[in-house]
Short mmCIF file of C-alpha atoms in Angstrom, two decimals:
data_model
loop_
_atom_site.label_atom_id
_atom_site.label_comp_id
_atom_site.label_asym_id
_atom_site.label_seq_id
_atom_site.Cartn_x
_atom_site.Cartn_y
_atom_site.Cartn_z
CA MET A 1 4.22 -15.26 33.09
CA ASP A 2 5.42 -16.91 36.08
CA LEU A 3 8.67 -19.24 35.50
CA TYR A 4 9.29 -22.85 37.27
CA GLU A 5 11.97 -22.63 39.75
CA TYR A 6 14.29 -24.17 37.57
CA GLN A 7 13.82 -21.53 35.24
CA ALA A 8 14.24 -18.93 37.65
CA LYS A 9 17.49 -20.63 38.85
CA GLU A 10 18.78 -20.42 35.14
CA LEU A 11 18.50 -16.80 35.22
CA PHE A 12 20.18 -16.55 38.43
CA ARG A 13 23.05 -18.80 37.24
CA ARG A 14 23.30 -16.51 34.08
CA HIS A 15 24.09 -13.55 36.28
CA GLY A 16 26.22 -15.17 38.70
CA ILE A 17 24.05 -15.70 41.79
CA PRO A 18 24.75 -19.22 43.32
CA VAL A 19 22.37 -21.85 43.20
CA PRO A 20 22.88 -25.58 44.39
CA ARG A 21 23.97 -28.02 41.69
CA GLY A 22 21.15 -30.17 40.17
CA ALA A 23 19.29 -30.68 36.81
CA VAL A 24 15.52 -31.23 35.76
CA ALA A 25 14.15 -34.75 35.35
CA GLU A 26 10.77 -35.84 33.51
CA THR A 27 10.98 -39.63 34.37
CA PRO A 28 12.09 -41.33 37.49
CA ALA A 29 15.19 -42.73 35.62
CA GLU A 30 16.51 -39.33 34.83
CA ALA A 31 16.07 -38.65 38.33
CA ARG A 32 18.47 -41.51 39.25
CA ALA A 33 21.05 -40.73 36.70
CA ILE A 34 21.29 -36.88 37.86
CA ALA A 35 21.33 -37.88 41.35
CA ALA A 36 24.36 -40.53 40.51
CA GLY A 37 26.23 -37.87 38.79
CA LEU A 38 25.95 -35.09 41.58
CA ASN A 39 27.22 -37.47 44.07
CA ALA A 40 25.63 -36.28 46.98
CA PRO A 41 22.54 -36.25 49.07
CA ILE A 42 19.57 -35.16 47.08
CA VAL A 43 16.09 -33.25 47.31
CA ILE A 44 13.53 -33.94 45.05
CA LYS A 45 11.32 -30.89 44.10
CA ALA A 46 8.05 -30.83 42.22
CA GLN A 47 8.04 -28.05 39.54
CA VAL A 48 4.76 -26.47 39.50
CA LYS A 49 4.09 -22.75 39.41
CA THR A 50 2.16 -22.40 42.98
CA GLY A 51 3.40 -22.42 46.52
CA GLY A 52 2.70 -24.97 49.40
CA ARG A 53 4.53 -27.65 47.51
CA GLY A 54 6.50 -28.87 50.92
CA LYS A 55 3.07 -29.05 52.70
CA ALA A 56 1.56 -31.03 49.89
CA GLY A 57 4.76 -33.64 49.79
CA GLY A 58 6.22 -32.14 46.37
CA ILE A 59 9.50 -31.62 48.09
CA ARG A 60 11.42 -34.98 48.97
CA PRO A 61 15.10 -35.57 50.40
CA ALA A 62 16.93 -38.74 49.01
CA ALA A 63 19.93 -40.42 50.17
CA GLY A 64 21.17 -41.58 46.94
CA PRO A 65 20.29 -42.35 43.28
CA GLY A 66 18.06 -45.48 44.05
CA THR A 67 16.30 -43.32 46.46
CA ALA A 68 15.91 -40.49 44.38
CA GLU A 69 14.39 -42.65 41.58
CA ARG A 70 11.81 -43.73 43.90
CA GLU A 71 10.93 -40.16 45.40
CA ALA A 72 10.51 -38.73 41.92
CA ALA A 73 8.24 -41.71 41.02
CA ARG A 74 5.98 -40.49 43.59
CA VAL A 75 6.00 -36.92 43.00
CA LEU A 76 5.81 -36.85 39.08
CA GLY A 77 2.15 -36.76 38.34
CA MET A 78 1.22 -35.16 41.54
CA ASP A 79 -1.41 -32.65 41.89
CA ILE A 80 -0.96 -29.47 44.00
CA LYS A 81 -3.50 -26.94 43.88
CA GLY A 82 -4.76 -27.89 40.58
CA HIS A 83 -0.98 -27.87 38.99
CA ARG A 84 0.44 -31.28 37.67
CA ALA A 85 4.02 -31.96 38.36
CA ARG A 86 5.38 -33.05 35.24
CA ARG A 87 9.06 -32.34 35.96
CA VAL A 88 11.10 -32.55 39.01
CA LEU A 89 14.26 -30.67 40.15
CA VAL A 90 16.98 -32.81 41.17
CA GLU A 91 19.39 -31.06 43.55
CA ALA A 92 22.26 -31.64 45.87
CA ALA A 93 20.93 -31.04 48.96
CA THR A 94 22.21 -27.96 51.09
CA VAL A 95 22.39 -27.52 54.82
CA PRO A 96 21.60 -23.96 56.00
CA PHE A 97 23.12 -22.01 58.71
CA GLU A 98 20.71 -19.22 58.52
CA GLU A 99 18.13 -18.65 56.43
CA TYR A 100 16.64 -15.03 54.83
CA TYR A 101 14.05 -13.66 52.29
CA ALA A 102 15.09 -11.20 49.40
CA ALA A 103 12.87 -9.78 46.65
CA PHE A 104 12.52 -7.19 44.19
CA LEU A 105 9.49 -6.01 42.48
CA VAL A 106 7.26 -3.66 40.82
CA ASP A 107 5.23 -1.56 43.21
CA ARG A 108 2.22 -0.64 40.96
CA ALA A 109 0.96 1.79 44.10
CA GLU A 110 3.80 3.99 44.21
CA GLY A 111 4.64 3.75 40.28
CA GLY A 112 8.19 2.52 40.99
CA PHE A 113 10.17 -0.61 42.37
CA LEU A 114 10.38 -1.77 45.82
CA ALA A 115 13.16 -4.13 47.79
CA MET A 116 12.05 -6.39 50.46
CA VAL A 117 14.59 -8.24 52.55
CA SER A 118 14.44 -10.02 55.79
CA GLY A 119 16.74 -11.90 58.30
CA GLN A 120 13.98 -14.54 58.54
CA GLY A 121 13.44 -16.82 55.67
CA GLY A 122 12.01 -20.17 54.79
CA VAL A 123 8.60 -18.89 56.29
CA GLU A 124 5.51 -17.45 54.33
CA ILE A 125 6.36 -13.31 53.78
CA GLU A 126 2.73 -13.20 54.27
CA GLU A 127 2.46 -14.46 57.61
CA LEU A 128 5.68 -12.55 58.57
CA ALA A 129 4.47 -9.42 57.57
CA ALA A 130 1.17 -10.11 59.77
CA SER A 131 3.16 -11.25 62.82
CA ASP A 132 6.22 -9.15 62.76
CA PRO A 133 6.32 -6.69 60.20
CA GLY A 134 9.18 -4.69 61.58
CA ALA A 135 11.23 -7.74 60.72
CA ILE A 136 11.29 -6.88 56.69
CA VAL A 137 13.04 -4.43 55.65
CA ARG A 138 11.20 -2.26 52.44
CA LEU A 139 13.17 0.21 50.57
CA PRO A 140 11.85 2.13 47.57
CA VAL A 141 14.28 1.71 44.83
CA ASP A 142 14.98 4.75 42.35
CA PRO A 143 14.12 3.47 38.79
CA VAL A 144 17.06 5.59 37.35
CA THR A 145 19.95 4.86 40.14
CA GLY A 146 18.82 0.81 40.80
CA VAL A 147 20.55 -0.85 43.33
CA ASP A 148 24.30 -0.52 43.23
CA ALA A 149 26.91 -2.12 45.83
CA GLY A 150 26.15 0.75 48.21
CA VAL A 151 22.34 0.36 48.26
CA ALA A 152 22.94 -3.71 48.46
CA ARG A 153 25.00 -3.26 51.64
CA ARG A 154 22.61 -0.99 53.40
CA LEU A 155 19.80 -3.36 52.58
CA ALA A 156 21.64 -6.36 53.84
CA ALA A 157 22.64 -4.43 57.12
CA ASP A 158 19.55 -3.14 57.83
CA ALA A 159 18.08 -6.61 57.39
CA GLY A 160 20.76 -8.46 59.70
CA LEU A 161 22.32 -10.22 56.87
CA PRO A 162 25.87 -11.18 56.30
CA GLU A 163 28.16 -8.76 54.50
CA GLN A 164 28.64 -11.30 51.44
CA ALA A 165 24.58 -11.07 50.70
CA ALA A 166 25.20 -7.94 49.35
CA GLU A 167 26.84 -8.89 45.96
CA VAL A 168 23.59 -11.27 45.95
CA LEU A 169 21.18 -8.63 46.34
CA GLU A 170 22.71 -6.67 43.59
CA ARG A 171 22.72 -9.34 41.12
CA LEU A 172 19.00 -10.01 42.16
CA TRP A 173 18.16 -6.40 41.29
CA ARG A 174 20.08 -7.06 37.69
CA VAL A 175 17.80 -9.86 36.97
CA LEU A 176 14.92 -7.93 37.70
CA VAL A 177 16.05 -5.11 35.11
CA ALA A 178 17.74 -7.52 32.51
CA GLU A 179 15.11 -10.08 32.27
CA ASP A 180 12.29 -7.76 32.23
CA ALA A 181 10.88 -9.11 35.52
CA LEU A 182 7.82 -7.96 37.73
CA LEU A 183 8.88 -9.79 40.53
CA VAL A 184 12.36 -11.70 41.72
CA GLU A 185 11.90 -13.46 44.94
CA VAL A 186 14.17 -15.74 46.64
CA ASN A 187 12.95 -17.48 49.74
CA PRO A 188 14.82 -18.73 51.16
CA LEU A 189 18.25 -17.30 50.62
CA VAL A 190 20.51 -19.13 52.72
CA CYS A 191 23.91 -18.68 54.25
CA THR A 192 25.92 -22.13 54.62
CA THR A 193 28.09 -23.70 57.00
CA ASP A 194 31.08 -22.26 54.68
CA GLN A 195 29.86 -19.00 54.73
CA ARG A 196 28.62 -19.09 51.14
CA VAL A 197 25.26 -17.21 50.20
CA VAL A 198 22.99 -19.53 48.08
CA ALA A 199 19.53 -18.87 46.68
CA LEU A 200 17.61 -22.22 47.62
CA ASP A 201 14.63 -21.47 45.79
CA GLY A 202 13.42 -18.68 43.14
CA LYS A 203 10.27 -16.80 42.12
CA VAL A 204 10.50 -14.90 38.84
CA THR A 205 7.47 -13.16 37.35
CA LEU A 206 8.31 -11.94 33.69
CA ASP A 207 6.53 -9.05 32.05
CA ASP A 208 4.05 -10.50 29.47
CA ASN A 209 4.72 -7.66 27.45
CA ALA A 210 8.18 -8.83 26.88
CA ALA A 211 7.40 -12.39 26.10
CA PHE A 212 8.83 -12.11 22.79
CA ARG A 213 12.26 -12.02 24.54
CA HIS A 214 11.83 -14.83 26.51
CA ARG A 215 10.53 -17.14 24.01
CA ARG A 216 11.99 -20.46 25.70
CA GLU A 217 10.82 -19.70 29.00
CA ALA A 218 7.18 -19.10 27.17
CA GLU A 219 7.54 -22.40 25.42
CA GLU A 220 7.07 -24.65 28.23
CA PRO A 221 3.68 -24.56 29.44
CA GLU A 222 2.56 -26.35 32.40
CA GLY A 223 -0.72 -28.23 31.73
CA GLY A 224 -2.24 -26.99 34.78
CA LEU A 225 -5.66 -25.29 34.70
CA GLU A 226 -4.14 -21.56 34.41
CA ASP A 227 -2.15 -22.69 31.41
CA LEU A 228 -4.88 -24.63 29.83
CA ALA A 229 -7.34 -21.48 30.40
CA ARG A 230 -4.72 -19.28 29.26
CA ALA A 231 -4.30 -21.33 26.19
CA LYS A 232 -8.27 -20.94 25.39
CA GLY A 233 -7.98 -16.93 25.97
CA LEU A 234 -9.36 -17.02 29.33
CA ASN A 235 -8.59 -14.76 32.60
CA TYR A 236 -8.66 -17.43 35.37
CA VAL A 237 -6.39 -17.56 38.26
CA LYS A 238 -6.72 -20.75 40.72
CA LEU A 239 -7.71 -19.84 44.65
CA ASP A 240 -7.78 -22.26 47.52
CA GLY A 241 -11.65 -22.71 48.05
CA SER A 242 -14.51 -24.73 46.87
CA VAL A 243 -17.03 -22.70 44.99
CA GLY A 244 -16.05 -22.11 41.46
CA VAL A 245 -16.66 -18.68 40.32
CA ILE A 246 -17.70 -17.62 36.65
CA GLY A 247 -18.89 -14.13 35.49
CA ASN A 248 -18.31 -11.41 33.10
CA GLY A 249 -16.21 -8.72 33.68
CA ALA A 250 -13.38 -8.22 36.22
CA GLY A 251 -15.43 -6.08 38.81
CA LEU A 252 -18.56 -8.03 38.62
CA VAL A 253 -16.65 -11.24 39.40
CA MET A 254 -14.37 -9.74 42.45
CA SER A 255 -17.75 -8.89 43.63
CA THR A 256 -18.80 -12.22 43.26
CA LEU A 257 -16.25 -13.78 45.03
CA ASP A 258 -16.81 -11.22 48.12
CA VAL A 259 -20.34 -12.32 48.38
CA VAL A 260 -19.37 -15.89 48.05
CA ALA A 261 -17.05 -15.27 51.24
CA GLY A 262 -19.88 -13.24 52.73
CA ALA A 263 -22.00 -16.59 52.39
CA GLY A 264 -19.37 -18.30 54.46
CA ALA A 265 -17.69 -19.89 51.36
CA ALA A 266 -14.35 -19.38 49.75
CA PRO A 267 -14.03 -19.34 46.34
CA ALA A 268 -12.06 -21.72 44.30
CA ASN A 269 -11.14 -19.50 41.34
CA PHE A 270 -11.26 -16.13 39.46
CA LEU A 271 -12.68 -16.44 36.01
CA ASP A 272 -13.75 -13.57 33.85
CA ILE A 273 -15.28 -14.71 30.66
CA GLY A 274 -15.22 -11.09 29.20
CA GLY A 275 -17.67 -8.72 28.12
CA GLY A 276 -18.43 -10.10 24.60
CA ALA A 277 -18.47 -14.15 25.34
CA SER A 278 -19.86 -16.35 23.20
CA ALA A 279 -21.37 -19.82 24.26
CA ARG A 280 -18.16 -21.29 23.23
CA VAL A 281 -16.23 -19.41 25.97
CA MET A 282 -18.90 -19.95 28.58
CA ALA A 283 -18.37 -23.92 27.61
CA ASP A 284 -14.58 -23.53 27.89
CA GLY A 285 -14.77 -21.51 30.89
CA LEU A 286 -17.34 -24.19 33.09
CA GLU A 287 -15.12 -26.88 31.68
CA ILE A 288 -11.92 -25.43 33.21
CA VAL A 289 -13.65 -25.01 36.49
CA LEU A 290 -15.07 -28.51 36.65
CA SER A 291 -11.47 -29.59 36.07
CA ASP A 292 -10.50 -28.59 39.24
CA PRO A 293 -11.04 -31.25 41.96
CA ASP A 294 -11.33 -28.73 44.80
CA VAL A 295 -14.63 -27.36 43.44
CA ARG A 296 -17.67 -28.58 44.98
CA SER A 297 -20.24 -26.44 43.54
CA VAL A 298 -20.13 -23.59 40.69
CA LEU A 299 -21.37 -20.04 40.49
CA VAL A 300 -22.13 -18.57 37.28
CA ASN A 301 -23.27 -14.89 37.66
CA VAL A 302 -23.66 -12.92 34.47
CA PHE A 303 -25.09 -9.45 33.98
CA GLY A 304 -26.11 -9.61 30.03
CA GLY A 305 -24.76 -6.67 28.03
CA ILE A 306 -22.54 -7.41 25.11
CA THR A 307 -22.56 -10.80 26.08
CA ALA A 308 -26.18 -12.13 26.06
CA CYS A 309 -27.79 -14.25 28.64
CA ASP A 310 -28.81 -16.85 26.15
CA ALA A 311 -25.39 -17.14 24.71
CA VAL A 312 -24.20 -17.89 28.27
CA ALA A 313 -27.21 -20.24 28.94
CA ASP A 314 -26.12 -22.20 25.47
CA GLY A 315 -22.61 -22.13 26.91
CA ILE A 316 -23.78 -24.01 30.18
CA VAL A 317 -26.01 -26.46 28.22
CA THR A 318 -23.29 -27.26 25.90
CA ALA A 319 -20.27 -27.67 28.29
CA LEU A 320 -22.50 -29.86 30.61
CA GLU A 321 -23.26 -32.26 27.50
CA LEU A 322 -19.71 -32.70 26.87
CA LEU A 323 -18.84 -32.95 30.21
CA GLY A 324 -21.09 -35.84 30.48
CA GLU A 325 -20.63 -37.88 33.87
CA ARG A 326 -18.11 -35.15 34.88
CA GLY A 327 -21.04 -32.51 34.58
CA ARG A 328 -23.41 -34.09 36.79
CA GLY A 329 -21.46 -34.74 40.06
CA ARG A 330 -21.43 -30.86 41.04
CA PRO A 331 -24.39 -28.30 41.11
CA VAL A 332 -23.93 -25.43 38.83
CA VAL A 333 -26.06 -22.22 40.36
CA VAL A 334 -26.81 -19.62 37.69
CA ARG A 335 -27.65 -16.18 38.35
CA LEU A 336 -28.78 -14.46 35.04
CA ASP A 337 -29.86 -10.82 34.40
CA GLY A 338 -29.73 -8.29 31.86
CA ASN A 339 -29.74 -8.91 28.05
CA ASN A 340 -31.77 -11.66 27.06
CA ALA A 341 -31.87 -13.25 30.55
CA GLU A 342 -35.51 -14.28 30.29
CA LEU A 343 -34.30 -16.09 27.25
CA GLY A 344 -31.51 -17.52 28.95
CA ARG A 345 -33.49 -18.89 31.71
CA ARG A 346 -35.84 -20.39 29.46
CA ILE A 347 -32.93 -22.29 27.83
CA LEU A 348 -31.87 -23.52 31.01
CA ASP A 349 -35.48 -24.64 32.13
CA GLU A 350 -36.00 -26.45 28.85
CA ALA A 351 -32.49 -28.27 29.01
CA ARG A 352 -33.63 -29.79 32.58
CA HIS A 353 -30.04 -30.82 33.25
CA PRO A 354 -29.93 -32.13 36.97
CA ALA A 355 -26.80 -29.93 38.25
CA VAL A 356 -28.27 -26.89 37.07
CA ARG A 357 -29.98 -24.57 39.76
CA GLN A 358 -31.23 -21.12 38.92
CA VAL A 359 -31.47 -18.16 41.55
CA SER A 360 -32.60 -14.72 40.78
CA THR A 361 -30.26 -12.57 43.13
CA MET A 362 -26.35 -12.53 43.45
CA ASP A 363 -26.63 -12.83 47.17
CA GLY A 364 -29.29 -15.86 47.12
CA ALA A 365 -27.03 -17.68 44.19
CA ALA A 366 -23.75 -17.21 46.49
CA ALA A 367 -25.84 -18.42 49.54
CA THR A 368 -26.89 -21.48 47.48
CA ALA A 369 -23.38 -22.19 46.03
CA ALA A 370 -22.00 -22.06 49.46
CA ARG A 371 -24.49 -24.52 51.00
CA LEU A 372 -24.01 -26.90 47.95
CA ALA A 373 -20.39 -26.73 48.58
CA ALA A 374 -20.83 -27.65 52.22
CA GLY A 375 -22.81 -30.63 51.08
CA ALA A 376 -26.15 -29.43 52.62
#
């Protein structure tokens, strides 16, 4: 369960980690009132569970209450990678002297925990890892002894962080342990001109198995595509491409993503309808994918086993009928194989929906979807 930035910072405050002064607003008028109370230059930050807010215009400076109200009006309702900004965080602007990166996470590959700290923050950590891997200090953390003051000082020193950052690193580890987190990340962690170390941003992912201990955080759904899919019981992950992908079984969906990429296109999502999906599940899945404005075409790749292909076909027909004009504008490429595949193909043929194209092979279907997404 990913938290919003403001929720992550609430956890940080609870554990004594310095964060900028601020509060959450749901309307421009609330943003104005918060800015007036802060009595300082302001930054307005869209609250969405995805990256790239700055590039999308979701983080805006404001000189005072009036400007904060206007900027909040611009950000509220903004769509950022399929996530709707329904709240903004109104904070006192912080001028950093230096920027760092710090994260603690569950390392599934090693069956333990990992600390990652860098003297270079404020950039995409994946880009830094590729361009200058030596700039990131990685330290496996013993789950028994954890991160004490000595380990925190070592991490800070090795990464070139100031001495006072060690206490913040130790407290970030406490957040991971005490709050059932899988990831605690701050980018950037900054040192201000008066030598304070402040968490300027925050990303926290909680373990879904501990959701019963975090009901307050879980009760604030975003209303984005991933949250809507979760509410329907669908395994959906938003990606950055233009070809929507639906399949049954994680392995088949992953293979389909690779084949789409091999055909020269980028997948827009991962959506696994599961091994025993009904027509209703298929319809819900197609509705979610076609609700993404980035999707230019959809590839449905199903191998019928427990999930019968005729049920998938019924779901496609039902979803397109419900979507009406929204379902007509983008092509849906369908590849059915396995249990009741012939019946499923016949159902789609008889429906004669103008958006549906049937292709017999996975490679051929991926190539067709990629070509249609490109407008060819």
